[in-house]
XYZ file of C-alpha atoms in Angstrom:
270
model
C 207.328 78.028 274.145
C 208.496 74.744 275.229
C 206.931 71.592 273.736
C 207.676 67.412 273.154
C 207.668 65.980 269.755
C 207.614 62.350 270.125
C 209.857 60.620 267.145
C 209.275 56.769 268.077
C 207.122 55.327 270.244
C 208.903 55.971 273.914
C 211.004 58.810 272.588
C 209.921 62.363 272.811
C 212.348 65.297 271.273
C 212.077 68.763 273.368
C 211.982 71.621 271.318
C 211.749 75.541 272.329
C 210.238 77.763 269.617
C 210.232 81.377 270.271
C 208.657 84.463 268.487
C 206.227 81.748 266.310
C 204.604 84.003 264.114
C 207.567 84.923 262.220
C 207.298 83.842 258.537
C 211.452 83.477 258.754
C 212.326 80.162 260.641
C 215.855 78.778 262.115
C 216.068 75.527 263.310
C 218.968 75.049 265.643
C 220.811 71.896 266.349
C 223.224 72.010 269.189
C 226.601 70.690 269.340
C 228.466 67.777 271.915
C 227.692 67.982 274.880
C 225.409 70.655 275.137
C 222.031 71.319 274.612
C 219.701 74.047 273.008
C 220.081 76.711 275.518
C 224.056 77.325 273.789
C 222.030 79.678 271.614
C 220.744 81.677 274.118
C 222.506 84.805 272.337
C 221.205 83.817 269.045
C 217.417 83.413 270.624
C 217.926 86.757 272.020
C 218.960 88.771 269.407
C 217.643 86.971 266.091
C 214.272 86.686 268.040
C 214.261 90.992 268.332
C 215.440 91.219 264.145
C 211.725 89.001 263.435
C 213.004 85.631 263.022
C 211.425 82.786 264.350
C 214.354 80.353 266.165
C 213.491 77.080 266.967
C 215.918 75.110 269.606
C 215.835 71.125 269.723
C 217.493 68.866 272.623
C 219.045 65.750 270.127
C 218.048 62.931 271.982
C 220.036 62.195 275.007
C 220.789 65.999 275.852
C 219.070 68.646 277.502
C 215.809 68.188 278.215
C 214.785 65.484 275.675
C 214.156 61.289 276.306
C 217.453 59.924 277.271
C 217.447 56.222 275.386
C 220.010 53.673 275.679
C 220.141 53.235 271.921
C 219.629 55.900 268.742
C 222.848 57.887 268.741
C 224.070 57.118 264.995
C 223.933 60.471 262.567
C 221.135 58.070 261.031
C 218.640 58.372 263.942
C 219.530 61.743 264.754
C 218.507 63.035 261.471
C 215.506 61.047 261.649
C 214.866 62.991 264.617
C 215.241 66.303 263.146
C 212.576 65.237 260.311
C 210.318 63.940 263.125
C 210.473 67.511 264.554
C 210.153 69.103 261.029
C 207.280 67.341 260.176
C 205.427 67.521 262.985
C 206.069 71.294 263.531
C 205.096 71.579 259.639
C 208.282 73.438 258.763
C 208.917 74.760 255.390
C 211.394 76.722 253.751
C 213.353 77.098 256.886
C 217.507 77.445 257.308
C 218.856 74.183 259.478
C 221.474 75.494 261.388
C 223.757 73.065 263.082
C 226.765 73.600 265.394
C 229.455 70.719 265.790
C 228.047 67.560 265.976
C 224.974 69.007 265.781
C 226.014 70.563 261.958
C 227.373 66.704 260.947
C 223.267 65.624 262.088
C 222.036 68.535 259.790
C 224.646 67.461 256.808
C 223.268 64.169 257.326
C 219.663 65.151 257.313
C 219.665 67.400 253.891
C 221.442 64.175 252.126
C 219.064 61.480 253.839
C 215.905 63.388 253.597
C 216.925 65.505 250.379
C 216.729 68.474 252.613
C 212.933 68.254 253.229
C 211.484 71.372 254.341
C 214.668 73.049 254.462
C 215.828 75.889 251.967
C 219.100 76.727 253.236
C 221.862 75.259 255.848
C 224.095 76.866 257.895
C 227.094 74.762 259.592
C 228.535 76.474 262.146
C 232.092 74.916 263.402
C 230.370 71.908 262.004
C 232.146 68.238 262.424
C 232.106 67.480 258.836
C 233.583 65.721 256.732
C 234.691 63.637 259.945
C 235.731 64.948 263.367
C 238.916 62.686 263.604
C 241.953 62.137 261.701
C 241.946 59.458 258.994
C 244.289 58.310 256.577
C 242.933 60.109 253.734
C 241.716 63.025 255.619
C 244.613 64.032 258.551
C 242.666 67.472 259.667
C 240.531 66.129 262.662
C 241.015 65.070 266.074
C 243.556 62.187 266.961
C 241.906 59.045 267.770
C 243.331 58.321 270.635
C 242.359 61.581 272.190
C 238.551 60.982 271.434
C 239.170 57.203 272.987
C 240.412 59.374 275.874
C 237.266 61.553 276.263
C 235.033 58.369 275.873
C 236.743 56.891 278.571
C 237.107 59.792 281.211
C 233.073 60.317 280.394
C 232.826 56.668 282.272
C 234.845 57.396 284.495
C 234.821 61.509 285.808
C 232.383 62.954 283.370
C 232.470 66.180 285.548
C 236.303 66.585 285.043
C 235.694 65.533 281.283
C 233.371 67.963 280.859
C 235.603 70.840 282.537
C 238.537 70.342 280.258
C 236.582 70.197 277.205
C 235.066 73.739 278.505
C 238.140 74.944 278.588
C 239.262 74.548 275.147
C 235.910 75.708 273.717
C 236.039 79.511 273.728
C 238.838 81.947 272.260
C 237.777 84.435 274.081
C 237.776 85.024 278.123
C 234.847 83.731 279.808
C 233.898 84.266 283.359
C 233.594 81.737 285.913
C 229.903 81.960 286.126
C 229.625 81.718 282.444
C 232.297 78.675 282.431
C 229.754 77.204 285.355
C 226.552 77.651 282.896
C 228.281 76.129 280.266
C 229.495 73.188 282.392
C 226.196 72.676 283.442
C 224.559 72.276 280.312
C 226.946 69.413 279.321
C 225.595 67.366 282.935
C 221.968 67.861 281.734
C 222.842 64.985 279.193
C 223.023 61.455 280.328
C 226.137 59.481 280.234
C 225.732 56.980 277.964
C 224.245 59.656 275.316
C 227.487 61.340 275.788
C 229.788 59.020 275.140
C 227.997 56.747 272.461
C 227.758 59.929 270.491
C 231.380 60.297 270.721
C 231.947 56.824 269.686
C 229.854 57.222 266.612
C 233.030 59.761 265.838
C 235.307 56.963 265.883
C 234.018 53.804 264.090
C 230.860 54.937 261.776
C 230.814 58.472 260.785
C 231.766 60.465 257.883
C 230.162 62.828 255.577
C 232.138 63.255 252.539
C 229.848 61.772 250.462
C 226.735 63.368 252.210
C 228.497 66.750 251.430
C 228.401 65.962 247.407
C 224.723 65.497 248.091
C 223.923 69.145 249.463
C 222.201 71.183 246.391
C 220.890 74.037 248.218
C 222.497 77.122 249.622
C 224.958 77.154 252.679
C 226.944 79.069 254.596
C 229.955 77.725 256.697
C 230.940 79.945 259.846
C 233.808 78.869 261.658
C 236.542 79.948 264.196
C 240.047 80.239 263.087
C 241.324 79.289 266.582
C 239.052 76.098 267.160
C 240.495 73.320 268.751
C 237.506 70.816 268.483
C 236.564 70.998 264.714
C 240.028 72.563 263.307
C 239.389 75.316 260.508
C 240.473 72.703 257.556
C 237.192 71.165 258.060
C 235.533 74.057 257.123
C 237.836 74.448 253.948
C 236.909 71.025 253.209
C 233.297 71.444 253.447
C 233.627 74.896 251.225
C 235.257 72.635 248.473
C 232.727 69.670 248.619
C 229.585 72.026 248.984
C 228.263 73.253 246.065
C 227.091 77.170 246.152
C 228.835 77.113 249.768
C 230.267 80.710 251.355
C 232.768 80.316 254.180
C 233.004 83.086 256.943
C 236.268 83.007 258.532
C 236.238 84.286 262.396
C 239.408 85.389 263.140
C 238.847 85.948 266.922
C 236.786 82.812 267.449
C 237.625 78.997 268.803
C 234.766 76.283 268.957
C 231.959 78.592 270.481
C 232.250 81.564 267.521
C 228.239 81.571 268.764
C 229.455 83.238 271.783
C 233.454 84.547 271.075
C 231.842 86.856 268.148
C 228.258 86.398 268.759
C 227.216 90.126 267.071
C 229.329 88.995 263.805
C 227.768 85.424 263.952
C 224.103 86.746 264.097
C 224.471 89.207 261.456
C 226.101 86.956 258.941
C 223.313 84.443 259.765
C 220.928 86.905 259.429
C 222.229 88.603 255.943
C 222.312 84.754 254.410
C 218.989 84.127 255.325
C 217.689 87.456 254.350
């Protein structure tokens, strides 16, 4: 079932809600620059296992509204709060991939984990996606600036290049085309503005220290986007966190090792 949640007077967020009668709920937050459909292989299997799977499209992406402003982590986390409140969710698992994982971290810290009893970080872009003087493990600043420039000049080519580095396992050309289309459904300005927040605003070192709920970290060791040392930093900074490395996965571990991914997530939730 799909519907919209109003998060501002003129901004609505699209939500896909599967197996609504289940008491075990997972709210998925997708990564940049895709949308909730990237979790297709979780929705199919986990719903059959008895879980309620909710996917939301972040503002600017997928079927959500695409305003000009509002792409910092605070605003995106506030959108998550609006969705959780509108759906009256309680004791859920919040699962975020890549930038969605960063938003999930900010949500738990900013909103004190409202409605959330467990956190799953899936190749999360935390504590910092880019390299900093005190954190040398992320992407190079110039590479992110190139992504932003390419977004404004040839977004389809940028998306294709990003997709080519996303998965570790072999993907078919039809699958590659499908994944490419997910990125095209976003607005160009939201695609660029979220990337811009990686550079100048968003770091999550303090946020991670405020997380008190059980946290599962799933991360591919071949990840070329959010390098594996990010997962190790998450494990070190988040109390009560468990790290599960994925030896045959890149950034797209939700597909690369989807059976293991779903099993680990289900085992964590219980």
